[in-house]
CSV table of C-alpha atoms in Angstrom, one decimal:
chain,number,residue,atom,x,y,z
A,1,MET,CA,4.5,-12.4,27.3
A,2,SER,CA,1.8,-10.2,29.1
A,3,LEU,CA,-0.4,-8.5,26.6
A,4,ARG,CA,-1.1,-4.8,27.6
A,5,VAL,CA,-4.2,-3.3,26.1
A,6,GLY,CA,-5.1,0.4,26.6
A,7,ILE,CA,-8.8,1.3,26.8
A,8,VAL,CA,-9.2,4.7,25.2
A,9,GLY,CA,-12.0,7.0,23.8
A,10,LEU,CA,-13.8,10.2,24.5
A,11,PRO,CA,-14.9,11.0,28.1
A,12,ASN,CA,-18.2,9.3,29.2
A,13,VAL,CA,-18.3,6.5,26.6
A,14,GLY,CA,-18.1,3.7,29.1
A,15,LYS,CA,-14.3,3.1,29.3
A,16,SER,CA,-14.0,2.9,33.1
A,17,THR,CA,-17.3,0.9,33.4
A,18,LEU,CA,-15.9,-1.6,30.9
A,19,PHE,CA,-12.6,-1.7,32.8
A,20,ASN,CA,-14.4,-2.4,36.0
A,21,ALA,CA,-16.5,-5.2,34.4
A,22,LEU,CA,-13.4,-6.8,32.8
A,23,THR,CA,-11.1,-6.6,35.8
A,24,LYS,CA,-13.7,-6.6,38.6
A,25,GLN,CA,-12.1,-3.6,40.1
A,26,ALA,CA,-13.7,-0.3,41.3
A,27,ALA,CA,-12.3,2.5,39.2
A,28,ALA,CA,-14.2,5.7,39.7
A,29,VAL,CA,-17.1,6.1,37.3
A,30,ALA,CA,-19.1,9.3,37.1
A,31,ASN,CA,-21.3,11.4,34.8
A,32,PHE,CA,-18.6,14.0,34.0
A,33,PRO,CA,-15.4,14.2,32.0
A,34,PHE,CA,-11.9,13.2,33.4
A,35,THR,CA,-13.1,11.0,36.2
A,36,THR,CA,-10.0,8.9,35.3
A,37,ILE,CA,-6.8,11.0,35.6
A,38,GLU,CA,-4.1,8.5,36.3
A,39,PRO,CA,-4.6,5.2,34.4
A,40,ASN,CA,-6.2,2.3,36.2
A,41,VAL,CA,-4.4,-0.9,35.6
A,42,GLY,CA,-5.7,-4.5,36.0
A,43,VAL,CA,-4.0,-7.8,35.3
A,44,ILE,CA,-6.4,-10.6,34.8
A,45,PRO,CA,-6.1,-14.3,34.0
A,46,VAL,CA,-7.2,-15.4,30.6
A,47,PRO,CA,-10.2,-17.8,30.9
A,48,ASP,CA,-9.0,-21.2,29.5
A,49,ASP,CA,-11.1,-24.3,29.9
A,50,ARG,CA,-8.3,-26.5,28.5
A,51,LEU,CA,-6.2,-26.0,31.6
A,52,LYS,CA,-8.5,-27.9,34.0
A,53,LYS,CA,-8.7,-30.8,31.7
A,54,LEU,CA,-5.0,-31.0,31.2
A,55,ALA,CA,-4.4,-30.7,34.9
A,56,ALA,CA,-6.7,-33.6,35.5
A,57,ILE,CA,-4.7,-35.8,33.2
A,58,SER,CA,-1.4,-34.8,34.8
A,59,ARG,CA,-2.8,-34.5,38.3
A,60,SER,CA,-1.1,-31.1,38.5
A,61,GLU,CA,-0.7,-29.4,41.9
A,62,LYS,CA,-1.1,-26.0,40.3
A,63,ILE,CA,-2.9,-24.3,37.3
A,64,THR,CA,-1.5,-21.0,35.9
A,65,PRO,CA,-3.3,-19.3,33.1
A,66,THR,CA,-1.7,-16.7,30.9
A,67,ALA,CA,-2.6,-13.1,31.7
A,68,ILE,CA,-3.7,-9.9,30.0
A,69,GLU,CA,-3.3,-6.4,31.3
A,70,PHE,CA,-5.9,-3.7,30.7
A,71,VAL,CA,-5.2,0.0,31.2
A,72,ASP,CA,-8.1,2.4,31.7
A,73,ILE,CA,-6.7,5.7,30.2
A,74,ALA,CA,-8.3,9.1,30.7
A,75,GLY,CA,-10.8,10.4,28.1
A,76,LEU,CA,-9.4,12.3,25.2
A,77,VAL,CA,-11.0,15.5,23.8
A,78,LYS,CA,-10.5,17.6,20.7
A,79,ASN,CA,-7.1,19.4,20.6
A,80,ALA,CA,-5.6,16.9,23.2
A,81,HIS,CA,-2.4,16.9,21.0
A,82,ALA,CA,-2.1,20.6,21.9
A,83,GLY,CA,-2.6,20.1,25.6
A,84,GLU,CA,-6.4,20.3,25.9
A,85,GLY,CA,-8.0,18.2,28.6
A,86,LEU,CA,-5.3,15.9,30.0
A,87,GLY,CA,-3.5,16.2,26.7
A,88,ASN,CA,0.1,15.0,26.8
A,89,ARG,CA,-0.5,12.9,29.9
A,90,PHE,CA,-3.2,10.9,28.0
A,91,LEU,CA,-1.0,10.4,25.0
A,92,SER,CA,2.0,9.3,27.0
A,93,HIS,CA,-0.1,6.6,28.7
A,94,ILE,CA,-1.1,5.2,25.2
A,95,ARG,CA,2.6,4.9,24.3
A,96,THR,CA,3.1,2.1,26.9
A,97,VAL,CA,0.5,-0.3,25.5
A,98,ASP,CA,0.7,-3.1,22.9
A,99,ALA,CA,-2.7,-2.5,21.5
A,100,ILE,CA,-5.6,-0.1,21.7
A,101,ALA,CA,-9.3,-0.9,22.6
A,102,HIS,CA,-11.1,2.2,21.3
A,103,VAL,CA,-14.5,2.4,23.0
A,104,VAL,CA,-17.2,4.2,21.0
A,105,ARG,CA,-20.6,4.9,22.4
A,106,PHE,CA,-23.6,3.9,20.2
A,107,PHE,CA,-26.6,4.9,22.4
A,108,ALA,CA,-27.9,8.1,24.0
A,109,GLY,CA,-28.8,7.1,27.5
A,110,ASP,CA,-28.7,9.4,30.6
A,111,THR,CA,-24.9,9.9,30.7
A,112,THR,CA,-23.8,13.3,29.4
A,113,HIS,CA,-21.9,13.2,26.1
A,114,VAL,CA,-18.9,15.5,25.9
A,115,ASP,CA,-20.2,16.9,22.5
A,116,GLY,CA,-23.9,16.9,23.5
A,117,THR,CA,-25.0,14.2,21.1
A,118,VAL,CA,-23.9,10.7,20.3
A,119,ASP,CA,-22.3,10.2,16.8
A,120,PRO,CA,-20.1,7.2,16.6
A,121,LEU,CA,-18.4,8.2,13.3
A,122,ARG,CA,-17.7,11.7,14.5
A,123,ASP,CA,-16.5,10.5,17.9
A,124,ALA,CA,-14.1,7.9,16.5
A,125,ALA,CA,-12.8,10.5,14.0
A,126,THR,CA,-12.1,13.0,16.9
A,127,VAL,CA,-9.9,10.4,18.7
A,128,GLU,CA,-8.2,9.2,15.5
A,129,THR,CA,-7.4,12.8,14.4
A,130,GLU,CA,-5.9,13.7,17.7
A,131,LEU,CA,-3.6,10.7,17.7
A,132,ALA,CA,-2.6,11.4,14.1
A,133,LEU,CA,-1.8,15.0,15.0
A,134,ALA,CA,0.3,13.9,17.9
A,135,ASP,CA,2.1,11.5,15.6
A,136,LEU,CA,2.8,14.4,13.2
A,137,ASP,CA,4.6,16.2,16.0
A,138,THR,CA,6.7,13.1,16.5
A,139,ILE,CA,7.4,12.8,12.8
A,140,ALA,CA,8.5,16.4,12.7
A,141,ARG,CA,11.2,15.6,15.2
A,142,LEU,CA,12.2,12.4,13.4
A,143,PHE,CA,12.3,14.4,10.2
A,144,THR,CA,14.8,16.9,11.6
A,145,ASN,CA,17.0,14.1,12.7
A,146,ALA,CA,16.8,12.4,9.4
A,147,GLU,CA,17.7,15.6,7.5
A,148,GLY,CA,20.7,16.0,9.8
A,149,ASP,CA,21.8,12.4,9.0
A,150,VAL,CA,21.5,13.1,5.2
A,151,LYS,CA,23.8,16.1,5.5
A,152,LYS,CA,26.3,13.9,7.4
A,153,ARG,CA,26.0,11.4,4.5
A,154,ILE,CA,25.0,8.6,6.9
A,155,LYS,CA,24.1,5.4,5.0
A,156,ASP,CA,20.3,4.8,4.4
A,157,ALA,CA,19.5,8.3,5.7
A,158,PRO,CA,18.0,9.4,2.3
A,159,ALA,CA,15.8,6.3,2.2
A,160,ARG,CA,14.7,7.0,5.8
A,161,LEU,CA,13.9,10.6,5.0
A,162,ALA,CA,11.9,9.6,1.9
A,163,ALA,CA,9.9,7.1,4.0
A,164,LEU,CA,9.2,9.7,6.6
A,165,ILE,CA,7.9,12.1,3.9
A,166,LYS,CA,5.5,9.4,2.7
A,167,LEU,CA,4.3,8.7,6.2
A,168,LYS,CA,3.9,12.4,6.9
A,169,GLU,CA,1.7,12.9,3.9
A,170,HIS,CA,-0.5,10.0,5.1
A,171,LEU,CA,-0.8,11.3,8.6
A,172,SER,CA,-1.6,14.8,7.3
A,173,GLN,CA,-4.8,13.4,5.9
A,174,GLY,CA,-5.8,12.3,9.5
A,175,LEU,CA,-5.1,8.6,8.6
A,176,PRO,CA,-3.4,6.2,11.0
A,177,ALA,CA,0.2,5.1,10.4
A,178,ARG,CA,-0.9,1.5,10.6
A,179,HIS,CA,-2.8,1.9,7.3
A,180,ALA,CA,0.1,3.6,5.4
A,181,CYS,CA,1.1,1.7,2.3
A,182,LEU,CA,4.8,1.3,3.1
A,183,SER,CA,6.9,-1.4,1.6
A,184,ASP,CA,8.9,-3.9,3.7
A,185,LYS,CA,12.1,-2.0,2.7
A,186,GLU,CA,10.6,1.4,3.8
A,187,LEU,CA,9.5,-0.1,7.1
A,188,GLU,CA,13.0,-1.5,7.5
A,189,ASN,CA,14.5,1.9,6.8
A,190,LEU,CA,12.2,3.6,9.4
A,191,GLY,CA,12.9,1.1,12.1
A,192,PRO,CA,10.8,1.1,15.3
A,193,LEU,CA,8.6,4.2,15.4
A,194,PRO,CA,7.2,5.7,18.6
A,195,LEU,CA,3.8,6.4,17.0
A,196,LEU,CA,0.4,6.1,18.5
A,197,THR,CA,-1.5,5.3,15.3
A,198,ILE,CA,0.8,2.5,14.4
A,199,LYS,CA,-0.5,0.4,17.3
A,200,PRO,CA,-3.0,-2.3,16.4
A,201,THR,CA,-6.5,-1.0,17.2
A,202,LEU,CA,-9.8,-2.7,18.0
A,203,TYR,CA,-13.0,-0.7,18.1
A,204,VAL,CA,-15.3,-1.6,20.9
A,205,ALA,CA,-18.9,-0.6,20.0
A,206,ASN,CA,-20.6,0.1,23.3
A,207,ILE,CA,-24.3,-0.7,22.7
A,208,ASP,CA,-27.2,-1.0,25.1
A,209,GLU,CA,-29.3,-4.1,25.9
A,210,GLN,CA,-32.0,-3.3,23.4
A,211,GLN,CA,-29.4,-3.1,20.6
A,212,ILE,CA,-27.7,-6.5,21.2
A,213,THR,CA,-29.8,-8.5,18.8
A,214,GLN,CA,-29.3,-5.9,16.0
A,215,SER,CA,-25.6,-5.2,16.7
A,216,ASP,CA,-24.4,-6.0,13.2
A,217,ALA,CA,-27.0,-3.7,11.6
A,218,ILE,CA,-26.4,-0.9,14.1
A,219,THR,CA,-22.6,-1.0,13.6
A,220,LYS,CA,-22.7,-1.6,9.8
A,221,GLU,CA,-22.0,2.0,8.7
A,222,PHE,CA,-19.3,2.4,11.4
A,223,THR,CA,-17.6,-0.9,10.3
A,224,ALA,CA,-17.3,0.4,6.8
A,225,SER,CA,-14.9,3.1,8.0
A,226,TYR,CA,-13.3,1.4,11.1
A,227,SER,CA,-12.4,-2.2,11.7
A,228,PRO,CA,-12.2,-4.6,13.4
A,229,VAL,CA,-15.3,-3.8,15.5
A,230,LEU,CA,-16.4,-5.7,18.5
A,231,PRO,CA,-20.0,-4.9,19.6
A,232,LEU,CA,-20.7,-5.4,23.3
A,233,SER,CA,-22.9,-3.9,26.0
A,234,VAL,CA,-20.8,-2.5,28.8
A,235,LYS,CA,-24.0,-2.4,31.0
A,236,ILE,CA,-24.6,-6.2,30.5
A,237,GLU,CA,-20.9,-6.9,31.3
A,238,GLN,CA,-21.4,-5.0,34.5
A,239,GLU,CA,-24.5,-6.9,35.4
A,240,LEU,CA,-22.7,-10.2,34.9
A,241,LEU,CA,-20.3,-9.5,37.7
A,242,SER,CA,-22.9,-10.3,40.4
A,243,LEU,CA,-24.0,-13.6,38.9
A,244,SER,CA,-22.9,-17.1,39.6
A,245,ASP,CA,-21.4,-19.2,36.7
A,246,GLU,CA,-24.8,-20.9,36.2
A,247,GLU,CA,-26.8,-17.7,36.3
A,248,ARG,CA,-24.2,-16.0,33.9
A,249,GLN,CA,-24.8,-18.7,31.3
A,250,ILE,CA,-28.6,-18.3,31.5
A,251,PHE,CA,-28.3,-14.5,31.3
A,252,LEU,CA,-26.0,-14.7,28.2
A,253,LYS,CA,-28.3,-17.2,26.5
A,254,GLU,CA,-31.3,-14.8,27.0
A,255,TYR,CA,-29.3,-12.3,24.8
A,256,GLY,CA,-28.2,-14.8,22.3
A,257,LEU,CA,-24.5,-14.6,23.5
A,258,LEU,CA,-22.2,-17.6,23.8
A,259,ASN,CA,-19.4,-15.8,25.7
A,260,THR,CA,-18.9,-12.8,28.0
A,261,GLY,CA,-17.5,-9.6,26.6
A,262,LEU,CA,-14.2,-10.3,28.4
A,263,GLU,CA,-13.8,-13.6,26.6
A,264,ARG,CA,-14.6,-12.0,23.2
A,265,LEU,CA,-12.4,-9.0,23.8
A,266,ILE,CA,-9.4,-11.2,24.8
A,267,LYS,CA,-9.9,-13.4,21.7
A,268,ALA,CA,-10.2,-10.3,19.4
A,269,SER,CA,-7.1,-8.8,21.1
A,270,TYR,CA,-5.1,-12.0,20.5
A,271,GLN,CA,-6.2,-12.1,16.8
A,272,LEU,CA,-5.3,-8.4,16.4
A,273,LEU,CA,-1.7,-8.9,17.6
A,274,GLY,CA,-1.3,-12.3,16.0
A,275,LEU,CA,-0.9,-14.2,19.3
A,276,ILE,CA,-1.5,-17.8,20.1
A,277,THR,CA,-1.2,-20.0,23.2
A,278,PHE,CA,0.8,-23.2,23.8
A,279,LEU,CA,0.5,-25.3,26.9
A,280,THR,CA,2.7,-27.2,29.3
A,281,THR,CA,1.5,-29.8,31.8
A,282,GLY,CA,3.0,-32.1,34.5
A,283,PRO,CA,2.5,-33.1,38.1
A,284,THR,CA,3.8,-29.8,39.4
A,285,GLU,CA,1.9,-27.4,37.1
A,286,THR,CA,-0.3,-27.0,34.1
A,287,ARG,CA,0.3,-23.6,32.4
A,288,ALA,CA,-0.7,-21.5,29.4
A,289,TRP,CA,2.0,-19.5,27.6
A,290,THR,CA,1.5,-16.7,25.0
A,291,VAL,CA,3.7,-16.4,21.9
A,292,ARG,CA,3.4,-14.7,18.5
A,293,ARG,CA,2.0,-16.7,15.7
A,294,GLY,CA,4.9,-18.0,13.6
A,295,ASN,CA,7.3,-18.4,16.6
A,296,THR,CA,9.5,-21.5,16.5
A,297,ALA,CA,9.8,-24.2,19.2
A,298,PRO,CA,13.0,-22.7,20.6
A,299,GLN,CA,11.4,-19.3,20.8
A,300,ALA,CA,8.5,-20.8,22.7
A,301,ALA,CA,10.9,-22.5,25.0
A,302,GLY,CA,12.5,-19.1,25.6
A,303,LYS,CA,9.2,-17.9,27.1
A,304,ILE,CA,9.7,-20.3,29.9
A,305,HIS,CA,13.4,-19.6,30.4
A,306,THR,CA,16.2,-18.2,28.2
A,307,ASP,CA,18.4,-21.2,29.0
A,308,MET,CA,15.8,-23.5,27.4
A,309,GLU,CA,16.0,-21.5,24.2
A,310,HIS,CA,19.8,-21.4,24.1
A,311,GLY,CA,20.1,-25.1,24.9
A,312,PHE,CA,17.1,-26.3,22.9
A,313,ILE,CA,17.3,-29.9,21.6
A,314,ARG,CA,13.8,-30.9,20.7
A,315,ALA,CA,10.1,-30.5,21.8
A,316,GLU,CA,7.9,-33.4,22.5
A,317,THR,CA,4.6,-32.1,21.1
A,318,ILE,CA,1.0,-33.2,20.9
A,319,SER,CA,-2.2,-31.2,20.1
A,320,TYR,CA,-4.5,-30.5,23.0
A,321,LYS,CA,-7.3,-32.3,21.3
A,322,ASP,CA,-5.3,-35.4,20.6
A,323,LEU,CA,-4.1,-35.6,24.2
A,324,ILE,CA,-7.6,-35.2,25.7
A,325,THR,CA,-9.0,-37.8,23.3
A,326,ALA,CA,-6.2,-40.2,24.2
A,327,GLY,CA,-6.8,-39.6,27.9
A,328,SER,CA,-3.2,-39.9,29.0
A,329,TYR,CA,0.4,-39.4,27.8
A,330,ALA,CA,0.9,-43.1,27.9
A,331,ALA,CA,-2.1,-43.8,25.7
A,332,ALA,CA,-1.1,-41.0,23.3
A,333,ARG,CA,2.4,-42.5,23.1
A,334,THR,CA,1.0,-45.9,22.3
A,335,LYS,CA,-1.1,-44.5,19.5
A,336,GLY,CA,1.8,-42.6,18.0
A,337,LEU,CA,0.3,-39.2,18.6
A,338,LEU,CA,3.4,-37.7,20.3
A,339,ARG,CA,5.9,-36.0,17.9
A,340,ASP,CA,9.5,-34.9,18.4
A,341,GLU,CA,9.8,-31.4,16.8
A,342,GLY,CA,13.1,-29.7,16.1
A,343,LYS,CA,14.4,-26.1,15.9
A,344,ASN,CA,12.4,-25.2,12.8
A,345,TYR,CA,9.0,-26.3,14.0
A,346,VAL,CA,6.5,-23.5,14.0
A,347,VAL,CA,4.3,-23.6,17.2
A,348,GLN,CA,0.6,-24.1,16.6
A,349,ASP,CA,-2.2,-22.8,18.9
A,350,SER,CA,-3.1,-25.4,21.6
A,351,ASP,CA,0.1,-27.4,21.2
A,352,VAL,CA,1.0,-29.2,24.4
A,353,MET,CA,4.8,-29.2,24.6
A,354,LEU,CA,7.6,-30.7,26.7
A,355,PHE,CA,11.0,-29.2,26.0
A,356,LYS,CA,14.3,-31.1,26.0
A,357,PHE,CA,17.4,-28.9,26.4
A,358,SER,CA,21.0,-28.9,27.5
A,359,THR,CA,22.5,-26.5,30.1
């Protein structure tokens, strides 16, 4: 599973600069709107210190981290849903991502703001409203189809229409579909929806260096209306690019930071989508795999190969911490730390697994 995160926001809020810092690419950055027209895409390995330690135990020839894909999408402006700015092109690019990282600028600086002044609450509301209005257009089409199904006396069509009416009323208030109070039955009746505001969203508060130590206070009012919020300085992330690993740690410590913005953004994105990582290790390869929290052992095996899921027998499992503490598989087996888990086992984050299956 490759996680695809779309970086969105108003023009000139730091989206492309953040994208460059995260992916170490050179997307165009300039002090005017719509520098980004076609989305920039970067696939990057997820930093994972566990892999090297596991590889040392297994004497692996190869290490393969899991990956995350960032998409730098053109800036949105007011009335984008009606075609203003890059309008429909912008919105279509958002439809392809799993989650949204909505960048909001919290400092004035020298870069021109599309509305002349910096106002995080206003800016976030502009983007959210445009996405909600675009979703209302989508709902209108779904509404027409549902009405036709009711006339044809198709089963569950009345329930679907009722749920669409409820969702339409919610969106009409400029509120995102993900916050609509729909029951499990209503969600079941609606089925998969091609809505923008139903996508899990993380708000990236772009602050400057001087605001780092007061980030919680600076974003407090904003967080009361929008969450979850991840404060980070895009400028600092950009400066980290040219530093060695040792220099990077010293630089982060000076600002009271334990991890880079990339590491914090990835962690927040995984939490947002309910994702975890399990590990496999052996002489050939040590590798990280991404699955949804709650996935069973056969589903995890299926991430490696569908045949492994279909022919699943059991999974030899140990926690990463236990294996590292034991020092080897042999020692872990002697201590009784290895477990045989069956088809109903729910995979835990940091599980190290070896699957047994029939072909």
